[in-house]
CSV table of C-alpha atoms and ligand atoms in Angstrom, one decimal:
chain,number,residue,atom,x,y,z
D,10,MET,CA,12.9,-18.4,9.3
D,11,ALA,CA,15.3,-16.1,10.8
D,12,LEU,CA,16.4,-14.8,7.2
D,13,SER,CA,12.8,-14.0,6.7
D,14,VAL,CA,12.3,-12.0,9.6
D,15,LEU,CA,15.7,-10.2,9.0
D,16,LEU,CA,14.3,-9.5,5.2
D,17,THR,CA,10.9,-8.0,6.6
D,18,PHE,CA,12.8,-5.7,8.9
D,19,THR,CA,15.2,-4.6,6.0
D,20,LEU,CA,12.2,-4.2,3.4
D,21,LEU,CA,10.4,-2.4,6.3
D,22,PHE,CA,13.5,-0.2,6.5
D,23,ALA,CA,13.7,0.3,2.8
D,24,VAL,CA,10.3,1.0,2.6
D,25,THR,CA,10.0,3.7,5.1
D,26,SER,CA,13.4,5.2,4.6
D,27,THR,CA,12.9,5.8,0.6
D,28,GLN,CA,9.5,6.8,1.5
D,29,PHE,CA,8.0,4.2,-0.8
D,30,LEU,CA,4.3,3.2,-0.2
D,31,PRO,CA,3.7,0.1,-1.6
D,32,PRO,CA,2.1,-1.8,-3.2
D,33,TYR,CA,2.2,0.3,-6.6
D,34,THR,CA,0.3,-2.4,-8.4
D,35,GLU,CA,-1.7,-1.8,-11.6
D,36,ASP,CA,-4.4,-3.5,-13.7
D,37,CYS,CA,-2.6,-6.3,-16.1
D,38,ARG,CA,-1.1,-4.9,-19.1
D,39,THR,CA,-2.2,-5.7,-22.4
D,40,ASP,CA,-0.7,-5.1,-25.9
D,41,THR,CA,2.8,-4.4,-24.7
D,42,TYR,CA,4.2,-6.8,-27.1
D,43,PRO,CA,6.2,-6.3,-29.2
D,44,PRO,CA,8.0,-4.5,-26.7
D,45,ASN,CA,7.8,-0.6,-26.5
D,46,GLY,CA,7.5,2.4,-24.4
D,47,PRO,CA,9.3,3.4,-21.2
D,48,THR,CA,9.5,-0.2,-19.7
D,49,PHE,CA,11.5,-1.4,-22.6
D,50,ARG,CA,15.1,-0.1,-22.6
D,51,GLY,CA,16.4,-2.2,-25.5
D,52,ALA,CA,17.1,-5.7,-27.2
D,53,VAL,CA,19.6,-8.0,-26.2
D,54,GLY,CA,22.7,-8.6,-28.4
D,55,TRP,CA,23.7,-12.2,-29.4
D,56,TYR,CA,27.2,-13.7,-28.8
D,57,THR,CA,28.3,-17.2,-29.7
D,58,VAL,CA,30.3,-19.2,-27.1
D,59,ASP,CA,32.4,-22.0,-28.7
D,60,LEU,CA,32.4,-25.2,-26.4
D,61,ASP,CA,35.1,-26.4,-28.7
D,62,SER,CA,37.5,-23.8,-27.8
D,63,PRO,CA,39.6,-24.1,-24.5
D,64,PRO,CA,37.7,-22.9,-21.5
D,65,SER,CA,40.3,-20.0,-21.0
D,66,LYS,CA,39.5,-18.7,-24.4
D,67,ARG,CA,35.8,-19.0,-24.9
D,68,TRP,CA,34.4,-16.2,-23.2
D,69,ASP,CA,37.3,-13.6,-25.0
D,70,ALA,CA,35.2,-12.0,-27.5
D,71,VAL,CA,32.0,-11.4,-25.1
D,72,ILE,CA,34.3,-9.9,-22.5
D,73,THR,CA,36.4,-7.8,-25.1
D,74,GLU,CA,33.1,-6.3,-26.4
D,75,LYS,CA,31.5,-5.8,-22.6
D,76,LYS,CA,35.1,-4.9,-20.8
D,77,THR,CA,34.2,-1.4,-20.1
D,78,HIS,CA,30.9,-2.3,-18.6
D,79,LEU,CA,32.2,-5.1,-16.5
D,80,VAL,CA,35.0,-2.9,-15.1
D,81,ASN,CA,32.1,-0.3,-14.3
D,82,MET,CA,30.3,-3.1,-12.6
D,83,ILE,CA,33.1,-4.3,-10.5
D,84,GLN,CA,33.9,-0.8,-9.3
D,85,ALA,CA,30.5,-0.3,-8.0
D,86,ILE,CA,30.9,-3.6,-6.3
D,87,ARG,CA,34.1,-2.2,-4.7
D,88,ASP,CA,32.5,1.0,-3.8
D,89,LEU,CA,29.9,-0.9,-2.0
D,90,ALA,CA,32.2,-3.0,-0.3
D,91,ASN,CA,34.3,0.0,0.7
D,92,ALA,CA,31.2,1.9,2.1
D,93,PHE,CA,30.4,-1.2,4.0
D,94,VAL,CA,34.0,-1.5,5.4
D,95,PRO,CA,35.6,1.7,4.8
D,96,SER,CA,39.2,0.6,5.3
D,97,GLY,CA,39.1,-1.2,2.1
D,98,LYS,CA,39.8,-4.4,3.9
D,99,LEU,CA,36.9,-6.3,2.6
D,100,ILE,CA,38.2,-6.0,-1.0
D,101,GLU,CA,41.5,-7.0,-0.1
D,102,LEU,CA,39.9,-10.2,1.5
D,103,VAL,CA,38.4,-10.7,-1.8
D,104,ASP,CA,41.7,-10.2,-3.6
D,105,VAL,CA,43.5,-12.3,-1.3
D,106,THR,CA,41.1,-15.3,-0.7
D,107,LEU,CA,38.9,-15.7,-3.6
D,108,PRO,CA,41.7,-16.3,-6.1
D,109,ILE,CA,42.4,-19.5,-4.0
D,110,MET,CA,38.8,-20.4,-4.3
D,111,ALA,CA,38.9,-20.1,-8.0
D,112,ASP,CA,41.0,-23.3,-7.9
D,113,THR,CA,38.5,-25.0,-6.0
D,114,LEU,CA,35.6,-24.8,-8.7
D,115,PRO,CA,35.0,-27.6,-10.9
D,116,SER,CA,36.0,-27.8,-14.5
D,117,PRO,CA,35.4,-25.8,-16.8
D,118,PHE,CA,34.1,-23.2,-14.5
D,119,SER,CA,37.6,-22.4,-12.8
D,120,GLU,CA,39.3,-22.4,-16.3
D,121,GLU,CA,36.5,-20.0,-17.6
D,122,ILE,CA,36.7,-17.9,-14.8
D,123,LYS,CA,40.6,-17.2,-15.0
D,124,GLY,CA,40.1,-16.5,-18.7
D,125,ILE,CA,37.7,-13.6,-18.0
D,126,ALA,CA,40.1,-12.3,-15.4
D,127,ALA,CA,42.9,-12.6,-17.9
D,128,VAL,CA,41.2,-11.0,-20.7
D,129,SER,CA,39.3,-8.2,-18.8
D,130,GLY,CA,42.3,-7.3,-16.5
D,131,ILE,CA,40.1,-7.5,-13.5
D,132,PRO,CA,41.6,-9.3,-10.5
D,133,LEU,CA,40.4,-12.9,-10.3
D,134,GLY,CA,38.9,-12.4,-6.6
D,135,GLU,CA,36.7,-10.0,-7.9
D,136,VAL,CA,35.5,-11.9,-11.0
D,137,VAL,CA,35.0,-15.1,-8.6
D,138,LEU,CA,32.8,-12.6,-6.4
D,139,PHE,CA,30.9,-11.5,-9.4
D,140,ASN,CA,30.4,-15.2,-10.2
D,141,ILE,CA,28.9,-16.1,-6.8
D,142,PHE,CA,27.1,-13.3,-5.7
D,143,TYR,CA,23.8,-13.9,-7.8
D,144,GLU,CA,23.6,-17.4,-5.8
D,145,VAL,CA,22.7,-15.0,-3.1
D,146,PHE,CA,20.1,-12.4,-4.0
D,147,THR,CA,18.3,-13.1,-7.1
D,148,VAL,CA,14.6,-12.2,-6.6
D,149,CYS,CA,12.6,-13.1,-9.7
D,150,THR,CA,9.4,-14.3,-11.4
D,151,SER,CA,9.4,-17.5,-13.6
D,152,ILE,CA,6.3,-18.9,-15.5
D,153,VAL,CA,6.0,-22.4,-17.5
D,154,ALA,CA,2.5,-22.3,-19.4
D,155,GLU,CA,0.9,-24.7,-21.6
D,156,ASP,CA,-1.2,-23.2,-24.3
D,157,HIS,CA,-4.3,-25.0,-25.7
D,158,LYS,CA,-2.2,-26.9,-28.3
D,159,GLY,CA,-0.1,-28.3,-25.9
D,160,ASN,CA,2.8,-25.7,-26.6
D,161,LEU,CA,5.1,-24.7,-23.6
D,162,ILE,CA,5.7,-21.0,-23.1
D,163,HIS,CA,8.3,-20.3,-20.3
D,164,GLY,CA,8.9,-16.5,-19.0
D,165,ARG,CA,11.0,-14.9,-16.6
D,166,ASN,CA,12.0,-11.5,-15.0
D,167,LEU,CA,15.2,-11.4,-13.6
D,168,ASP,CA,15.3,-9.0,-10.7
D,169,PHE,CA,18.7,-8.3,-9.1
D,170,GLY,CA,20.3,-6.0,-6.7
D,171,LEU,CA,18.3,-5.9,-3.7
D,172,PHE,CA,20.0,-4.1,-0.7
D,173,MET,CA,22.9,-3.3,-2.7
D,174,GLY,CA,22.9,0.3,-2.6
D,175,TRP,CA,19.9,2.8,-3.6
D,176,ASP,CA,20.7,5.7,-5.8
D,177,VAL,CA,18.6,8.2,-4.4
D,178,LYS,CA,18.8,10.7,-7.2
D,179,ASN,CA,17.8,8.3,-9.7
D,180,LYS,CA,15.6,6.2,-7.8
D,181,SER,CA,17.3,3.3,-8.6
D,182,TRP,CA,19.3,0.4,-7.5
D,183,ILE,CA,22.9,1.0,-8.3
D,184,ILE,CA,23.9,-2.8,-9.0
D,185,SER,CA,20.7,-3.3,-11.2
D,186,GLU,CA,21.4,-0.4,-13.2
D,187,LYS,CA,25.1,-1.3,-13.8
D,188,LEU,CA,23.9,-5.0,-14.8
D,189,LYS,CA,21.6,-3.8,-17.8
D,190,PRO,CA,24.6,-3.1,-20.3
D,191,LEU,CA,26.0,-6.5,-19.3
D,192,VAL,CA,22.9,-8.5,-20.3
D,193,VAL,CA,23.9,-10.7,-23.2
D,194,ASN,CA,22.1,-13.8,-25.3
D,195,LEU,CA,24.7,-16.6,-25.7
D,196,ASP,CA,24.4,-19.1,-28.3
D,197,PHE,CA,26.5,-22.2,-27.2
D,198,ARG,CA,27.8,-24.1,-29.9
D,199,ARG,CA,29.7,-27.4,-30.1
D,200,ASN,CA,30.6,-28.6,-33.8
D,201,ASN,CA,29.2,-25.3,-34.9
D,202,GLN,CA,25.8,-26.4,-33.8
D,203,THR,CA,23.6,-24.8,-31.0
D,204,VAL,CA,23.8,-26.9,-27.9
D,205,PHE,CA,21.7,-24.4,-25.7
D,206,LYS,CA,21.1,-21.0,-25.5
D,207,SER,CA,20.8,-18.6,-22.6
D,208,THR,CA,20.3,-14.9,-21.3
D,209,ASN,CA,23.4,-14.1,-19.0
D,210,PHE,CA,25.4,-11.5,-17.7
D,211,ALA,CA,28.8,-11.0,-19.5
D,212,GLY,CA,31.5,-12.2,-17.1
D,213,TYR,CA,29.0,-14.8,-15.4
D,214,VAL,CA,29.5,-18.5,-16.4
D,215,GLY,CA,26.7,-20.0,-14.5
D,216,MET,CA,23.1,-20.3,-15.9
D,217,LEU,CA,20.0,-18.6,-14.6
D,218,THR,CA,17.9,-18.7,-17.7
D,219,GLY,CA,18.3,-21.1,-20.9
D,220,ILE,CA,17.0,-23.2,-23.4
D,221,LYS,CA,17.9,-26.4,-24.9
D,222,PRO,CA,15.9,-25.9,-28.3
D,223,HIS,CA,13.1,-28.2,-28.9
D,224,THR,CA,14.0,-30.2,-25.6
D,225,PHE,CA,13.5,-27.9,-22.3
D,226,THR,CA,13.5,-24.7,-20.7
D,227,LEU,CA,15.0,-23.8,-17.3
D,228,THR,CA,15.4,-21.1,-15.1
D,229,MET,CA,16.4,-20.6,-11.5
D,230,ASN,CA,15.4,-18.4,-8.7
D,231,GLU,CA,16.5,-17.9,-5.1
D,232,ARG,CA,15.1,-19.6,-2.3
D,233,PHE,CA,15.4,-17.6,1.0
D,234,SER,CA,13.6,-20.2,3.3
D,235,LEU,CA,16.7,-21.2,5.1
D,236,ASP,CA,17.3,-25.1,6.0
D,237,GLY,CA,20.9,-24.8,6.4
D,238,GLY,CA,21.0,-22.3,3.9
D,239,TYR,CA,24.3,-20.7,3.0
D,240,ILE,CA,26.1,-22.8,5.5
D,241,GLY,CA,26.8,-24.8,2.4
D,242,ILE,CA,28.8,-22.0,0.8
D,243,MET,CA,30.6,-21.2,3.8
D,244,GLU,CA,31.5,-25.1,4.0
D,245,TRP,CA,32.8,-24.6,0.4
D,246,VAL,CA,35.0,-21.8,1.5
D,247,LEU,CA,36.2,-23.7,4.4
D,248,GLY,CA,37.3,-26.8,2.5
D,249,LYS,CA,34.3,-29.2,2.7
D,250,ARG,CA,33.1,-29.5,-0.9
D,251,ASP,CA,30.5,-31.9,-1.6
D,252,GLY,CA,27.6,-29.9,-2.9
D,253,MET,CA,27.2,-28.3,-6.0
D,254,TRP,CA,26.9,-24.5,-7.0
D,255,MET,CA,23.2,-24.1,-8.2
D,256,SER,CA,24.0,-22.2,-11.2
D,257,PHE,CA,26.8,-24.4,-12.2
D,258,LEU,CA,24.3,-27.2,-12.1
D,259,THR,CA,21.8,-25.4,-14.5
D,260,ARG,CA,24.6,-24.8,-16.9
D,261,SER,CA,25.8,-28.7,-16.8
D,262,VAL,CA,22.0,-29.5,-17.1
D,263,LEU,CA,21.5,-27.3,-20.2
D,264,GLU,CA,25.0,-28.4,-21.7
D,265,ASP,CA,24.4,-32.4,-21.0
D,266,ALA,CA,20.8,-33.3,-20.3
D,267,ASN,CA,18.8,-34.6,-23.3
D,268,SER,CA,15.3,-34.6,-22.2
D,269,TYR,CA,12.8,-33.0,-19.8
D,270,GLU,CA,13.0,-36.2,-17.6
D,271,GLU,CA,16.7,-36.2,-17.2
D,272,ALA,CA,17.0,-32.6,-16.5
D,273,LYS,CA,14.3,-32.8,-14.0
D,274,THR,CA,15.8,-35.9,-12.2
D,275,ARG,CA,19.4,-34.3,-12.0
D,276,LEU,CA,18.0,-30.7,-10.7
D,277,ALA,CA,15.9,-32.7,-8.1
D,278,GLN,CA,18.7,-35.1,-6.9
D,279,THR,CA,22.1,-33.4,-7.0
D,280,LYS,CA,23.2,-32.1,-3.6
D,281,LEU,CA,23.4,-28.5,-3.6
D,282,LEU,CA,25.3,-25.6,-1.6
D,283,ALA,CA,22.0,-23.6,-0.9
D,284,PRO,CA,18.2,-24.0,-1.4
D,285,ALA,CA,17.0,-23.1,-4.9
D,286,TYR,CA,13.9,-23.2,-7.1
D,287,PHE,CA,14.4,-24.7,-10.4
D,288,ILE,CA,11.7,-23.9,-13.0
D,289,LEU,CA,11.6,-26.4,-16.0
D,290,GLY,CA,9.7,-26.5,-19.0
D,291,GLY,CA,9.8,-29.5,-21.5
D,292,ASN,CA,8.5,-30.1,-25.0
D,293,GLN,CA,5.2,-31.6,-24.6
D,294,THR,CA,1.8,-31.4,-22.9
D,295,GLY,CA,2.1,-31.6,-18.8
D,296,GLN,CA,6.0,-31.0,-18.9
D,297,GLY,CA,6.5,-27.9,-16.8
D,298,CYS,CA,7.4,-27.8,-13.1
D,299,ILE,CA,8.8,-26.1,-10.1
D,300,ILE,CA,11.2,-28.0,-8.2
D,301,THR,CA,11.6,-26.7,-4.8
D,302,ARG,CA,14.9,-27.6,-3.3
D,303,SER,CA,16.8,-27.9,-0.1
D,304,ARG,CA,20.5,-28.5,-0.2
D,305,LEU,CA,20.1,-32.2,-0.2
D,306,LEU,CA,16.6,-32.9,-1.0
D,307,ASN,CA,13.8,-32.3,-3.4
D,308,ILE,CA,11.2,-31.0,-1.2
D,309,ASP,CA,8.5,-30.6,-3.6
D,310,LEU,CA,7.5,-30.9,-7.2
D,311,LEU,CA,4.6,-29.1,-8.2
D,312,GLU,CA,3.8,-29.9,-12.2
D,313,ILE,CA,1.3,-28.7,-15.1
D,314,ASP,CA,-1.7,-30.6,-14.9
D,315,VAL,CA,-4.2,-29.5,-17.4
D,316,LYS,CA,-7.0,-31.8,-16.4
D,317,LEU,CA,-6.8,-30.4,-12.8
D,318,GLY,CA,-7.1,-26.9,-14.4
D,319,ARG,CA,-3.4,-26.2,-13.7
D,320,TRP,CA,-2.2,-25.1,-17.1
D,321,TYR,CA,0.5,-23.3,-15.6
D,322,VAL,CA,3.2,-22.9,-12.8
D,323,LEU,CA,4.5,-19.8,-11.3
D,324,GLU,CA,7.2,-19.1,-9.2
D,325,THR,CA,8.5,-16.1,-7.3
D,326,ASN,CA,10.8,-16.5,-4.2
D,327,TYR,CA,8.6,-18.2,-1.8
D,328,ASP,CA,7.4,-21.9,-1.4
D,329,HIS,CA,4.0,-22.3,-3.3
D,330,TRP,CA,2.2,-23.7,-0.4
D,331,GLU,CA,3.2,-20.8,1.8
D,332,GLU,CA,1.9,-17.1,1.4
D,333,PRO,CA,4.6,-14.9,-0.1
D,334,LEU,CA,6.0,-12.2,2.6
D,335,PHE,CA,3.3,-9.4,2.7
D,336,LEU,CA,5.7,-6.6,1.5
D,337,ASP,CA,6.8,-8.5,-1.4
D,338,ASP,CA,3.8,-10.3,-3.1
D,339,ARG,CA,4.5,-10.5,-6.9
D,340,ARG,CA,2.9,-13.8,-6.9
D,341,THR,CA,-0.7,-12.9,-6.7
D,342,PRO,CA,-0.3,-10.1,-9.1
D,343,ALA,CA,1.3,-12.4,-11.5
D,344,MET,CA,-1.2,-15.1,-11.0
D,345,LYS,CA,-4.3,-12.8,-11.4
D,346,CYS,CA,-2.9,-11.7,-14.7
D,347,MET,CA,-2.3,-15.3,-15.7
D,348,ASN,CA,-5.8,-16.3,-14.7
D,349,GLN,CA,-7.4,-13.1,-16.5
D,350,THR,CA,-5.5,-14.1,-19.6
D,351,ALA,CA,-6.7,-17.9,-19.7
D,352,GLN,CA,-5.1,-20.8,-21.4
D,353,LYS,CA,-6.9,-19.9,-24.7
D,354,ASN,CA,-5.0,-16.6,-24.9
D,355,ILE,CA,-1.7,-17.3,-23.6
D,356,SER,CA,1.2,-16.7,-25.9
D,357,VAL,CA,4.7,-15.2,-25.8
D,358,ASN,CA,3.1,-11.8,-26.3
D,359,THR,CA,0.5,-12.1,-23.4
D,360,MET,CA,3.1,-13.6,-21.1
D,361,TYR,CA,5.2,-10.4,-21.8
D,362,ASP,CA,2.2,-8.5,-20.6
D,363,VAL,CA,2.0,-10.3,-17.4
D,364,LEU,CA,5.8,-9.9,-17.0
D,365,SER,CA,5.3,-5.9,-17.5
D,366,THR,CA,2.6,-5.6,-15.1
D,367,LYS,CA,3.9,-4.0,-11.7
D,368,PRO,CA,4.8,-5.0,-9.3
D,369,VAL,CA,5.8,-8.2,-11.3
D,370,LEU,CA,8.1,-5.5,-13.3
D,371,ASN,CA,9.9,-3.4,-10.5
D,372,LYS,CA,12.9,-1.5,-10.0
D,373,LEU,CA,15.1,-4.8,-9.8
D,374,THR,CA,13.9,-6.1,-13.1
D,375,THR,CA,16.9,-6.1,-15.6
D,376,TYR,CA,15.7,-8.3,-18.1
D,377,THR,CA,12.6,-10.5,-19.3
D,378,THR,CA,13.1,-13.5,-21.3
D,379,LEU,CA,10.6,-15.4,-23.3
D,380,MET,CA,11.4,-18.9,-24.4
D,381,GLN,CA,9.3,-21.1,-26.8
D,382,VAL,CA,10.6,-24.6,-26.9
D,383,SER,CA,9.1,-26.0,-29.7
D,384,GLU,CA,10.4,-23.3,-32.0
D,385,GLY,CA,13.8,-23.4,-30.1
D,386,LYS,CA,13.3,-19.5,-29.5
D,387,LEU,CA,14.5,-17.4,-26.8
D,388,GLU,CA,14.3,-13.5,-26.8
D,389,SER,CA,15.1,-11.2,-24.1
D,390,TYR,CA,14.7,-7.6,-23.4
D,391,ILE,CA,16.2,-5.1,-21.0
D,392,ARG,CA,13.6,-3.5,-18.8
D,393,ASP,CA,13.1,-0.1,-16.8
D,394,CYS,CA,10.3,0.7,-14.3
D,395,PRO,CA,9.6,4.4,-14.3
D,396,ASN,CA,7.9,5.9,-11.2
D,397,PRO,CA,5.7,5.0,-9.6
D,398,CYS,CA,7.3,1.6,-9.2
D,399,MET,CA,8.0,-0.7,-6.4
D,400,PRO,CA,11.7,-1.0,-5.5
D,401,TRP,CA,11.4,-4.7,-5.7
M,503,LIG,C1,21.3,8.3,-13.4
M,503,LIG,O1,20.5,7.6,-14.4
M,503,LIG,C2,20.9,8.4,-15.7
M,503,LIG,C3,20.0,8.1,-16.9
M,503,LIG,O2,19.8,6.9,-16.9
M,503,LIG,C4,22.3,8.0,-16.0
M,503,LIG,O3,23.1,8.4,-17.2
M,503,LIG,C5,23.3,8.3,-14.9
M,503,LIG,O4,24.5,7.8,-15.0
M,503,LIG,C6,22.6,7.7,-13.4
M,503,LIG,N1,23.5,8.3,-12.5
M,503,LIG,C7,24.1,7.3,-11.6
M,503,LIG,C8,24.7,8.1,-10.4
M,503,LIG,O5,24.1,6.4,-11.7
M,504,LIG,C1,29.0,-22.1,-38.4
M,504,LIG,O1,27.7,-21.9,-38.6
M,504,LIG,C2,27.2,-20.7,-39.0
M,504,LIG,C3,25.7,-20.4,-39.3
M,504,LIG,O2,25.1,-21.7,-38.7
M,504,LIG,C4,27.9,-20.2,-40.4
M,504,LIG,O3,27.5,-19.1,-40.9
M,504,LIG,C5,29.3,-20.4,-40.1
M,504,LIG,O4,30.1,-20.3,-41.4
M,504,LIG,C6,29.8,-21.9,-39.6
M,504,LIG,N1,31.0,-21.6,-39.1
M,504,LIG,C7,31.9,-22.5,-39.5
M,504,LIG,C8,33.3,-22.6,-39.1
M,504,LIG,O5,31.7,-23.6,-39.9
M,505,LIG,C1,11.2,-33.8,-26.9
M,505,LIG,O1,12.2,-34.2,-26.5
M,505,LIG,C2,12.7,-35.5,-26.4
M,505,LIG,C3,13.7,-35.8,-25.7
M,505,LIG,O2,14.6,-35.4,-26.1
M,505,LIG,C4,12.6,-36.2,-28.1
M,505,LIG,O3,12.8,-37.6,-28.2
M,505,LIG,C5,11.4,-35.6,-28.8
M,505,LIG,O4,11.8,-35.7,-30.2
M,505,LIG,C6,11.2,-34.2,-28.5
M,505,LIG,N1,9.9,-33.8,-29.1
M,505,LIG,C7,9.8,-32.7,-29.8
M,505,LIG,C8,8.4,-32.6,-30.5
M,505,LIG,O5,10.4,-32.0,-30.3
M,506,LIG,C1,-5.8,-18.3,-10.3
M,506,LIG,O1,-6.4,-19.6,-10.6
M,506,LIG,C2,-6.0,-20.6,-9.8
M,506,LIG,C3,-6.6,-21.7,-10.3
M,506,LIG,O2,-8.0,-21.5,-10.6
M,506,LIG,C4,-6.6,-20.3,-8.2
M,506,LIG,O3,-6.0,-21.2,-7.5
M,506,LIG,C5,-5.9,-19.0,-7.6
M,506,LIG,O4,-6.4,-18.6,-6.6
M,506,LIG,C6,-6.0,-18.0,-8.7
M,506,LIG,N1,-5.4,-16.8,-8.4
M,506,LIG,C7,-5.5,-15.4,-8.6
M,506,LIG,C8,-4.7,-14.6,-7.9
M,506,LIG,O5,-6.6,-15.2,-9.0
M,507,LIG,C1,-8.3,-13.5,-26.1
M,507,LIG,O1,-8.1,-13.1,-27.5
M,507,LIG,C2,-9.0,-13.0,-28.3
M,507,LIG,C3,-8.6,-12.5,-29.6
M,507,LIG,O2,-7.3,-13.1,-29.9
M,507,LIG,C4,-9.8,-11.6,-27.9
M,507,LIG,O3,-10.7,-11.3,-28.6
M,507,LIG,C5,-10.1,-11.7,-26.3
M,507,LIG,O4,-10.5,-10.5,-25.8
M,507,LIG,C6,-9.0,-12.4,-25.5
M,507,LIG,N1,-9.5,-12.5,-24.3
M,507,LIG,C7,-8.8,-12.1,-23.0
M,507,LIG,C8,-9.6,-12.5,-21.9
M,507,LIG,O5,-7.9,-11.3,-23.2
């Protein structure tokens, strides 16, 4: 609970200091799809990652193409670290200690991260940092909905960059802006066949958003409520390594699990380094759930149950049985728009409408992904949120 108090104060400070007056809500948007207008910055390009090539080489094509943007991003992180600790000691620490940590990460993540450092020329410690910081501050909205024919549609906004520097002139989050050019769609292939697809940031080897075509869809959201919280990450750094990084688990599940049930079991039962929400969709009626995780346990499972009128599940960053933080309520507006759409009208198009309604769409939103499991389809769009718009 200490964290949510801290979060409240930080958000309050951000509100007053940037003169934002929440909530900047709006009526549920309609007819926003196909994406167009000022909230749509562009479509996301596709890249192939060949799982048959050695881990140290499989990111070469993506990184070669995105190198300039990745270097800019890392520079922004350095600037923030140096603003925080002006002596430059923080980045020095990252450069010295995190490379050691690269060796402690499980295969193939360790080799992949080293390969990314080698091909980008970015110091290994800084690539490691780039790969762990999403585990900490990703605020998002994820929805799995079932249409009246039993098709499952999974949508998500990925919101990232909170507290990491506000650009007063541009009225934007520095890190969110730098992330947008790094958004890529990835097609992971084995024997030249798609195993799974994801929306990702170039240089990041974990998974926050992905689909195993015709089988399941998966997104991960940050869970702030601490029950031991980042102690797990600290323990890892200090040598106690019996939990799993959350986004490495999602990647392994996308790679290896062959059904909704198998994915659900692994996401619910694997010991983690920090709490998380996993939002999982399957390929048939009733298969959609939010798994609320502590480090050790599956605390709660909320599943679609059309007979009970629960034709969708929706997760932001708060336990579904509790009220969201009053300054950060994206859940109520998103649910309002889902309810207004109704099961008979839910589709990829109307899901995009919901995810385009402020403050579900906000200044942190880097991309929107829409997945349709039965068609094996994943599509994603880079977002903007022109003023007036909530900073989160
Ligand atoms: C402000 O936004 C503009 C347009 O998006 C961009 O070209 C410029 O680099 C941004 N400025 C900073 C300091 O990020
Ligand atoms: C892999 O598959 C793609 C399309 O599915 C095809 O264009 C390409 O030629 C294949 N490559 C090899 C090496 O078989
Ligand atoms: C759903 O997934 C299961 C498990 O992988 C598979 O056996 C089944 O064929 C799939 N159903 C459809 C409709 O794709
Ligand atoms: C949406 O509908 C559900 C189910 O009927 C209801 O529990 C919930 O309160 C509604 N939420 C909003 C914001 O309208
Ligand atoms: C649902 O869709 C139908 C036609 O596709 C449209 O006429 C109707 O207004 C929609 N209803 C809502 C609540 O959006």
